[in-house]
Each structure stands twice: as C-alpha cells, then as structure tokens.
Amino acid sequence: MLEKFREINLSFPQTSYIKEHISSGKKVIGWLCTYVPEEIIHAAGALPIRITGYQQEQELDDGTAYLYVNNCSFSRSCLQLALRGEYDFLDGIVGGSTCDGVRRLFDLWRKYKGTAFNQILSIPRKFTTQAHELYLSQVTQFKQNLEKHMGVTITDEALTKSIELYNETRALLKKLYDLRKSDSPPISGAEVLEVLDAGFRMPKEAFNDLLSKLINELSESSATHTGRARLAVVGSVLNNPEFIKSIEDQNALVVTDELCTSTRYWSDPVVLDNNKSPLEAISKRYLNNFPCARMYPSDERFDRIIQLVRDFKVDGVVSQIIRYCAPYAHDLPLLIKKLEAENVPILALDVEY
C-alpha cells in the first residue's frame, strides 16, 4: 500500500485525483496553514490541496527575488513554484496570518499570480473568549466569500458531512500513530511522512480508503522497525521524508512528531454539539487544536509535547527549525528547559526547507 502513497507524491501536482477533479468541472482551492478550515472548502464542493514544496529542493532565484531572503525558505519555495506556473491549476488560495513569511507569501501570490479567489484569515494568538469570537467571525466571512465566489450555498448538512469525513481522517491517522507506540513498529517515521504528504494532495474520501487498507495491512504485517534510540521530531513545517530517513539511517527510529504537517494537523477532532452550529464547532476546533509555537500561553503546546514523549517512550528529540522561522526559534529555549526537566536530550538543527 505504501507504494500507492509514493506514486501520489511523485506525480504531484499532476496527480490523477487532481486531474479527475478538474476535468469534472470542479474547483481546487489551495491552503497555506493548518488554521484554515478545510471542511468549509470541501463542503463547497471544491478540493482542498495543501500548498507545499515538492519532493526535492528547489532553486529559489525567483522566490528570493520577490520575497526577501530573510523570509523562510518554505515561503520562498512555495512562491518559486507558483511563479514557475506549477500551481496554475488552483482556482483560489487561502492563508492565515500565522507568521510573517506566510503572510507575505500570500500578498505576493495574490499580486503576481492573480488567483481568482483569495482570502487571508486573521488568526488570534490566544484562546480567550474574544479570540474565539474574532476567529469565528473570520471563519464565517470565509464561508460567505467562498459561497459568493463559487455560486453555492454551504449548508449545515454539507458542513456536518465534511466534518464527519475529516474526523474519520483524524481517527485513522491516530490509529496509524498508535501502531508506532509498540517497541517494534510496523512502519518507519519516513514512511509515515510519505502517507501524510499524500493526504494533502488528494480527496479525503480516497485517502481514507487507502489509509484504512494500509492500517489493516500493517496490523497483520510481520514487518518491524527498531533503533538504538526512539526519537521525536519537532519544529517547522516539514514535508521531506528523506530528512526523517537520514535520521533513521543512523540506526535511530522516529516514532512521533510535533509538526503542522503531521500530529498538529490531525490531532483534535471537530466536536459536534447540538447547542452549536457546525461552523461554531469547526471554529472552536481549529483555534483550540494542538497549538503552533505562535500561540500564547505556550504551556498547552509544551504539555502536549511532553505527553507525546511519555506516550511514545521517546529517548530524545530532534528540533528542526527552518532558518528565519521566528515562532519556533524563539520558542526553542523554553522547550529545551521543559525537556531537560524530563531528562530528555534534544538536538537543535538549523535547516533549510
């Protein structure tokens, strides 16, 4: 089953799923941040696709010409691909004001690519009542703007169905991660990242089907992965399985992570409540999800990382922070102290995307 996920990643953005969706006359909307609620895009009948770099490093001459070099190489990589026409199949782009790099990327994309639909969501940094009210207003405006652009009405029924679909994805990914808690997991960390990457690049209906089959296959498999140390990877956005493989080639085993392209993406379900509309439930989930380093106070994120360390029996942590990724760079000294208190060593790496 893993080969099917690899095929999707290697063919991206020209995957058969995206081509099929476009040929049927439907729209594809790209999103830039895990604080953008995919369920709303899906409920509108569009295909949500995460905007990332590809399988290999890119020359960033164009991206750096438009987006100054002290913006992170993730932002410049995405812009490079956009300027090269690699993302011309998108009908729209949605971002969040989560960091300066992504915020400036959105501005330049809108100006120089002119995608038909563009929206940036203001994302609060706190979890207060006022913060929730602000974020709900942003999510509501996003829904209304998407309805107007696509000429559709996004009903509560459609939102509920999308919530159930995405909650199924989250539950399946949790099952996949639970397999990694064993002393000899049936799947490596690099392979898990391949699965996650594919999930951003195809319809969730098809992804859930493939993922369910993979989990059944792994549950019955005699394959095992071990290492002289069980590691967690934390830090900036990461899509490159080769990075994880380079760690595992040193006879380590990556068993869990804290990344916006993995655990923080799928961690919490949307909780439907008869007293709240589906839009309110979505808004609450996305603001309260496993926090990014930009959120305050930081204790919720640190506590969750420590819990991951305990649950997955982690011996050490690798922090990979893309150069100029300010939220994670500023957060690192605090995280080191928390891990030291748990007697967990950490290796801090300054990397490019």
Short mmCIF file of C-alpha atoms in Angstrom, two decimals:
data_model
loop_
_atom_site.label_atom_id
_atom_site.label_comp_id
_atom_site.label_asym_id
_atom_site.label_seq_id
_atom_site.Cartn_x
_atom_site.Cartn_y
_atom_site.Cartn_z
CA MET A 1 0.00 0.00 0.00
CA LEU A 2 2.87 2.39 0.71
CA GLU A 3 3.75 2.42 -2.98
CA LYS A 4 0.38 4.00 -3.79
CA PHE A 5 1.13 6.94 -1.47
CA ARG A 6 4.58 7.31 -3.06
CA GLU A 7 3.05 7.42 -6.54
CA ILE A 8 0.75 10.27 -5.49
CA ASN A 9 3.65 12.29 -4.07
CA LEU A 10 5.91 11.71 -7.05
CA SER A 11 3.20 12.78 -9.51
CA PHE A 12 2.12 15.87 -7.56
CA PRO A 13 0.80 18.32 -8.70
CA GLN A 14 -0.22 16.27 -11.75
CA THR A 15 -1.90 13.57 -9.66
CA SER A 16 -4.73 11.60 -11.25
CA TYR A 17 -7.05 12.69 -8.43
CA ILE A 18 -6.49 16.40 -9.07
CA LYS A 19 -6.79 15.92 -12.84
CA GLU A 20 -10.05 14.00 -12.39
CA HIS A 21 -11.48 16.67 -10.13
CA ILE A 22 -10.63 19.44 -12.59
CA SER A 23 -11.88 17.52 -15.64
CA SER A 24 -15.26 17.09 -13.94
CA GLY A 25 -15.59 20.88 -13.85
CA LYS A 26 -14.92 21.29 -10.14
CA LYS A 27 -12.63 23.78 -8.42
CA VAL A 28 -9.39 23.27 -6.49
CA ILE A 29 -8.54 25.59 -3.60
CA GLY A 30 -5.03 25.73 -2.13
CA TRP A 31 -4.48 26.37 1.56
CA LEU A 32 -1.36 27.52 3.39
CA CYS A 33 -1.82 26.92 7.10
CA THR A 34 -3.40 24.37 9.45
CA TYR A 35 -5.58 27.15 10.88
CA VAL A 36 -7.51 27.22 7.56
CA PRO A 37 -10.62 25.00 7.96
CA GLU A 38 -10.63 22.53 5.07
CA GLU A 39 -14.15 21.36 5.89
CA ILE A 40 -15.58 24.62 4.55
CA ILE A 41 -13.74 24.23 1.22
CA HIS A 42 -14.87 20.62 0.97
CA ALA A 43 -18.49 21.45 1.83
CA ALA A 44 -18.50 23.99 -1.00
CA GLY A 45 -17.69 21.20 -3.48
CA ALA A 46 -14.07 22.22 -4.05
CA LEU A 47 -10.97 20.07 -3.49
CA PRO A 48 -8.68 21.43 -0.73
CA ILE A 49 -4.98 20.96 -1.57
CA ARG A 50 -2.16 21.96 0.75
CA ILE A 51 0.42 24.27 -0.85
CA THR A 52 3.91 22.91 -0.13
CA GLY A 53 7.22 22.34 -1.82
CA TYR A 54 7.72 19.10 -3.74
CA GLN A 55 9.86 16.02 -3.24
CA GLN A 56 13.19 17.75 -3.89
CA GLU A 57 14.96 21.01 -3.11
CA GLN A 58 14.30 23.90 -5.48
CA GLU A 59 16.38 26.68 -6.94
CA LEU A 60 14.91 29.77 -5.27
CA ASP A 61 16.15 32.57 -7.55
CA ASP A 62 12.65 33.82 -8.45
CA GLY A 63 11.22 33.26 -4.97
CA THR A 64 14.11 35.16 -3.39
CA ALA A 65 13.83 37.98 -5.94
CA TYR A 66 10.24 38.64 -4.88
CA LEU A 67 10.36 37.50 -1.25
CA TYR A 68 13.43 38.76 0.57
CA VAL A 69 15.99 36.22 1.74
CA ASN A 70 15.23 36.70 5.45
CA ASN A 71 11.84 35.11 4.86
CA CYS A 72 11.95 31.36 5.45
CA SER A 73 12.80 29.02 2.58
CA PHE A 74 9.38 27.34 2.92
CA SER A 75 7.66 30.58 1.85
CA ARG A 76 10.20 31.18 -0.90
CA SER A 77 9.88 27.59 -2.17
CA CYS A 78 6.10 27.86 -2.46
CA LEU A 79 6.40 31.22 -4.24
CA GLN A 80 9.07 29.83 -6.58
CA LEU A 81 6.73 27.04 -7.67
CA ALA A 82 3.83 29.46 -8.08
CA LEU A 83 5.87 31.85 -10.23
CA ARG A 84 7.00 28.88 -12.33
CA GLY A 85 3.35 28.01 -13.03
CA GLU A 86 3.37 24.77 -11.04
CA TYR A 87 0.24 25.78 -9.11
CA ASP A 88 -1.68 27.31 -12.02
CA PHE A 89 -4.40 24.66 -11.60
CA LEU A 90 -5.60 26.37 -8.40
CA ASP A 91 -8.85 28.38 -8.50
CA GLY A 92 -8.10 30.01 -5.17
CA ILE A 93 -5.70 30.35 -2.29
CA VAL A 94 -6.49 30.70 1.42
CA GLY A 95 -3.95 31.57 4.10
CA GLY A 96 -3.76 32.55 7.73
CA SER A 97 -1.93 35.45 9.33
CA THR A 98 0.11 33.00 11.37
CA CYS A 99 3.62 34.25 10.58
CA ASP A 100 5.31 36.97 8.53
CA GLY A 101 6.66 34.54 5.92
CA VAL A 102 3.28 33.06 5.01
CA ARG A 103 1.58 36.45 5.23
CA ARG A 104 3.99 37.99 2.72
CA LEU A 105 3.79 34.87 0.54
CA PHE A 106 0.02 35.36 0.32
CA ASP A 107 0.40 39.03 -0.66
CA LEU A 108 2.87 38.26 -3.45
CA TRP A 109 0.90 35.28 -4.71
CA ARG A 110 -2.25 37.41 -4.96
CA LYS A 111 -0.43 40.26 -6.74
CA TYR A 112 1.71 38.32 -9.20
CA LYS A 113 -0.37 35.18 -9.81
CA GLY A 114 -3.84 36.71 -9.58
CA THR A 115 -5.65 33.58 -8.42
CA ALA A 116 -9.42 34.05 -8.81
CA PHE A 117 -10.26 33.57 -5.13
CA ASN A 118 -8.00 34.91 -2.36
CA GLN A 119 -8.56 35.15 1.37
CA ILE A 120 -6.38 35.60 4.41
CA LEU A 121 -7.79 34.71 7.83
CA SER A 122 -6.77 36.71 10.88
CA ILE A 123 -5.73 34.11 13.45
CA PRO A 124 -5.69 35.17 17.12
CA ARG A 125 -2.71 34.17 19.25
CA LYS A 126 -4.77 33.42 22.35
CA PHE A 127 -7.62 31.17 23.44
CA THR A 128 -9.76 33.80 25.19
CA THR A 129 -13.49 34.40 24.63
CA GLN A 130 -12.70 37.46 22.49
CA ALA A 131 -10.19 35.43 20.47
CA HIS A 132 -12.84 32.80 19.74
CA GLU A 133 -15.32 35.48 18.70
CA LEU A 134 -12.77 37.03 16.35
CA TYR A 135 -11.83 33.71 14.77
CA LEU A 136 -15.48 32.68 14.34
CA SER A 137 -16.13 35.96 12.53
CA GLN A 138 -13.20 35.22 10.22
CA VAL A 139 -14.41 31.68 9.51
CA THR A 140 -17.94 32.97 8.87
CA GLN A 141 -16.63 35.58 6.44
CA PHE A 142 -14.54 32.92 4.70
CA LYS A 143 -17.65 30.75 4.22
CA GLN A 144 -19.65 33.68 2.86
CA ASN A 145 -16.91 34.76 0.45
CA LEU A 146 -16.45 31.22 -0.82
CA GLU A 147 -20.20 30.85 -1.34
CA LYS A 148 -20.28 34.06 -3.36
CA HIS A 149 -17.25 33.11 -5.44
CA MET A 150 -18.47 29.59 -6.23
CA GLY A 151 -22.15 30.45 -6.54
CA VAL A 152 -23.21 27.86 -3.98
CA THR A 153 -24.83 27.70 -0.56
CA ILE A 154 -22.80 25.83 2.05
CA THR A 155 -25.49 24.23 4.19
CA ASP A 156 -25.15 22.97 7.75
CA GLU A 157 -25.86 19.49 6.38
CA ALA A 158 -22.93 19.75 3.95
CA LEU A 159 -20.66 21.06 6.71
CA THR A 160 -21.68 18.19 9.00
CA LYS A 161 -20.86 15.61 6.30
CA SER A 162 -17.48 17.24 5.71
CA ILE A 163 -16.78 17.29 9.45
CA GLU A 164 -17.56 13.57 9.67
CA LEU A 165 -15.26 12.83 6.71
CA TYR A 166 -12.34 14.82 8.14
CA ASN A 167 -12.89 13.37 11.61
CA GLU A 168 -12.59 9.92 10.01
CA THR A 169 -9.21 11.01 8.58
CA ARG A 170 -8.09 12.16 12.02
CA ALA A 171 -9.22 8.93 13.67
CA LEU A 172 -7.41 6.82 11.06
CA LEU A 173 -4.20 8.82 11.42
CA LYS A 174 -4.42 8.36 15.19
CA LYS A 175 -4.66 4.58 14.62
CA LEU A 176 -1.58 4.77 12.38
CA TYR A 177 0.33 6.65 15.07
CA ASP A 178 -0.83 4.25 17.79
CA LEU A 179 0.93 1.47 15.88
CA ARG A 180 4.17 3.42 16.42
CA LYS A 181 3.86 3.14 20.20
CA SER A 182 4.95 -0.50 20.11
CA ASP A 183 8.58 -1.44 20.76
CA SER A 184 8.93 -2.57 17.12
CA PRO A 185 6.53 -0.54 14.96
CA PRO A 186 5.48 -1.96 11.57
CA ILE A 187 6.16 1.38 9.84
CA SER A 188 9.05 3.84 9.93
CA GLY A 189 8.89 7.57 10.54
CA ALA A 190 9.91 8.35 6.94
CA GLU A 191 7.11 6.12 5.62
CA VAL A 192 4.56 7.86 7.84
CA LEU A 193 5.55 11.25 6.41
CA GLU A 194 5.03 9.86 2.89
CA VAL A 195 1.49 8.88 3.90
CA LEU A 196 0.80 12.31 5.39
CA ASP A 197 2.13 14.14 2.33
CA ALA A 198 -0.22 12.18 0.08
CA GLY A 199 -3.15 13.09 2.31
CA PHE A 200 -2.65 16.77 1.49
CA ARG A 201 -2.71 16.08 -2.25
CA MET A 202 -5.87 14.04 -2.86
CA PRO A 203 -9.55 13.88 -1.86
CA LYS A 204 -10.06 12.71 1.71
CA GLU A 205 -12.59 10.10 0.55
CA ALA A 206 -9.88 8.31 -1.45
CA PHE A 207 -7.20 8.96 1.17
CA ASN A 208 -9.32 7.44 3.95
CA ASP A 209 -9.88 4.32 1.84
CA LEU A 210 -6.15 3.88 1.17
CA LEU A 211 -5.22 4.67 4.75
CA SER A 212 -7.71 2.18 6.16
CA LYS A 213 -6.26 -0.54 3.92
CA LEU A 214 -2.73 0.39 4.96
CA ILE A 215 -3.59 0.18 8.66
CA ASN A 216 -5.15 -3.27 8.17
CA GLU A 217 -2.09 -4.37 6.21
CA LEU A 218 0.29 -3.09 8.90
CA SER A 219 -1.74 -4.65 11.72
CA GLU A 220 -1.30 -8.07 10.10
CA SER A 221 2.28 -7.50 8.96
CA SER A 222 5.32 -9.18 10.46
CA ALA A 223 7.49 -6.19 9.48
CA THR A 224 9.26 -4.42 12.36
CA HIS A 225 11.36 -1.31 12.75
CA THR A 226 13.76 -0.80 15.63
CA GLY A 227 16.62 1.50 16.52
CA ARG A 228 19.08 2.21 19.29
CA ALA A 229 17.01 5.29 20.19
CA ARG A 230 13.34 6.25 19.84
CA LEU A 231 13.12 9.86 18.68
CA ALA A 232 10.53 12.61 18.22
CA VAL A 233 10.91 15.38 15.63
CA VAL A 234 9.58 18.85 16.44
CA GLY A 235 9.70 22.28 14.84
CA SER A 236 8.99 23.93 11.49
CA VAL A 237 6.90 22.71 8.57
CA LEU A 238 8.41 19.51 7.13
CA ASN A 239 7.38 17.55 4.01
CA ASN A 240 10.63 15.77 3.15
CA PRO A 241 10.65 12.05 4.08
CA GLU A 242 14.35 11.93 3.17
CA PHE A 243 15.10 14.12 6.19
CA ILE A 244 13.44 11.58 8.50
CA LYS A 245 15.14 8.74 6.63
CA SER A 246 18.55 10.38 7.16
CA ILE A 247 17.90 10.18 10.92
CA GLU A 248 16.72 6.59 10.73
CA ASP A 249 19.74 5.64 8.61
CA GLN A 250 21.82 6.40 11.72
CA ASN A 251 20.05 3.49 13.48
CA ALA A 252 17.51 5.69 15.21
CA LEU A 253 13.73 5.36 14.88
CA VAL A 254 11.41 8.36 14.62
CA VAL A 255 8.24 7.29 16.44
CA THR A 256 6.33 10.57 16.76
CA ASP A 257 6.47 14.27 15.99
CA GLU A 258 5.07 17.72 16.63
CA LEU A 259 4.71 19.26 13.18
CA CYS A 260 1.99 21.17 11.36
CA THR A 261 2.32 18.58 8.59
CA SER A 262 1.64 15.71 10.98
CA THR A 263 0.42 15.47 14.57
CA ARG A 264 -0.70 19.08 14.85
CA TYR A 265 -2.65 18.65 11.62
CA TRP A 266 -4.77 15.67 12.66
CA SER A 267 -4.63 15.78 16.45
CA ASP A 268 -8.07 17.00 17.55
CA PRO A 269 -11.49 16.16 16.05
CA VAL A 270 -14.28 18.66 15.44
CA VAL A 271 -16.80 18.05 18.24
CA LEU A 272 -20.37 18.46 17.02
CA ASP A 273 -22.72 19.90 19.64
CA ASN A 274 -26.48 20.33 19.28
CA ASN A 275 -26.16 23.70 21.00
CA LYS A 276 -23.68 24.99 18.41
CA SER A 277 -23.77 25.32 14.65
CA PRO A 278 -21.32 23.22 12.59
CA LEU A 279 -19.47 26.46 11.80
CA GLU A 280 -19.03 27.19 15.52
CA ALA A 281 -17.78 23.63 16.10
CA ILE A 282 -15.24 23.99 13.28
CA SER A 283 -14.09 27.36 14.60
CA LYS A 284 -13.61 26.00 18.13
CA ARG A 285 -11.62 23.01 16.92
CA TYR A 286 -9.22 24.94 14.72
CA LEU A 287 -8.37 27.57 17.32
CA ASN A 288 -8.09 25.03 20.16
CA ASN A 289 -6.19 22.37 18.20
CA PHE A 290 -2.65 21.24 19.18
CA PRO A 291 -1.09 24.74 19.26
CA CYS A 292 1.50 26.21 16.94
CA ALA A 293 4.53 27.93 18.53
CA ARG A 294 2.88 31.28 17.75
CA MET A 295 0.09 30.67 20.30
CA TYR A 296 0.11 32.08 23.84
CA PRO A 297 0.42 30.88 26.53
CA SER A 298 2.93 28.22 25.43
CA ASP A 299 2.18 25.76 28.24
CA GLU A 300 -0.55 23.92 26.29
CA ARG A 301 1.89 23.12 23.48
CA PHE A 302 4.72 22.16 25.84
CA ASP A 303 2.42 19.91 27.87
CA ARG A 304 1.29 18.12 24.73
CA ILE A 305 4.87 17.56 23.59
CA ILE A 306 5.81 16.13 26.99
CA GLN A 307 2.79 13.83 26.80
CA LEU A 308 3.92 12.62 23.36
CA VAL A 309 7.39 11.93 24.78
CA ARG A 310 5.83 9.78 27.52
CA ASP A 311 3.22 8.00 25.37
CA PHE A 312 5.69 7.03 22.63
CA LYS A 313 8.55 6.21 25.04
CA VAL A 314 10.83 8.78 23.42
CA ASP A 315 14.55 8.75 24.27
CA GLY A 316 15.43 12.03 22.58
CA VAL A 317 14.09 14.90 20.49
CA VAL A 318 15.33 16.40 17.21
CA SER A 319 14.29 20.02 16.69
CA GLN A 320 14.48 21.11 13.05
CA ILE A 321 13.84 24.81 12.59
CA ILE A 322 13.92 26.43 9.16
CA ARG A 323 16.20 29.46 9.17
CA TYR A 324 14.20 32.65 9.92
CA CYS A 325 11.23 30.66 11.30
CA ALA A 326 10.81 33.13 14.16
CA PRO A 327 7.99 31.45 16.18
CA TYR A 328 9.87 28.17 16.59
CA ALA A 329 13.30 29.76 17.01
CA HIS A 330 12.04 31.98 19.84
CA ASP A 331 10.21 29.07 21.43
CA LEU A 332 13.16 26.66 21.45
CA PRO A 333 14.94 27.78 24.67
CA LEU A 334 11.71 27.32 26.62
CA LEU A 335 11.11 23.88 25.13
CA ILE A 336 14.68 22.81 25.94
CA LYS A 337 14.09 23.64 29.61
CA LYS A 338 10.87 21.62 29.66
CA LEU A 339 12.58 18.60 28.10
CA GLU A 340 15.57 18.89 30.42
CA ALA A 341 13.17 18.63 33.35
CA GLU A 342 12.04 15.29 31.86
CA ASN A 343 15.68 14.18 31.33
CA VAL A 344 15.10 14.07 27.57
CA PRO A 345 18.03 15.31 25.44
CA ILE A 346 17.36 17.50 22.41
CA LEU A 347 19.40 18.11 19.25
CA ALA A 348 18.61 21.52 17.74
CA LEU A 349 19.22 21.82 13.97
CA ASP A 350 19.10 25.00 11.88
CA VAL A 351 17.88 23.84 8.46
CA GLU A 352 16.53 24.92 5.07
CA TYR A 353 13.17 23.68 3.84
#
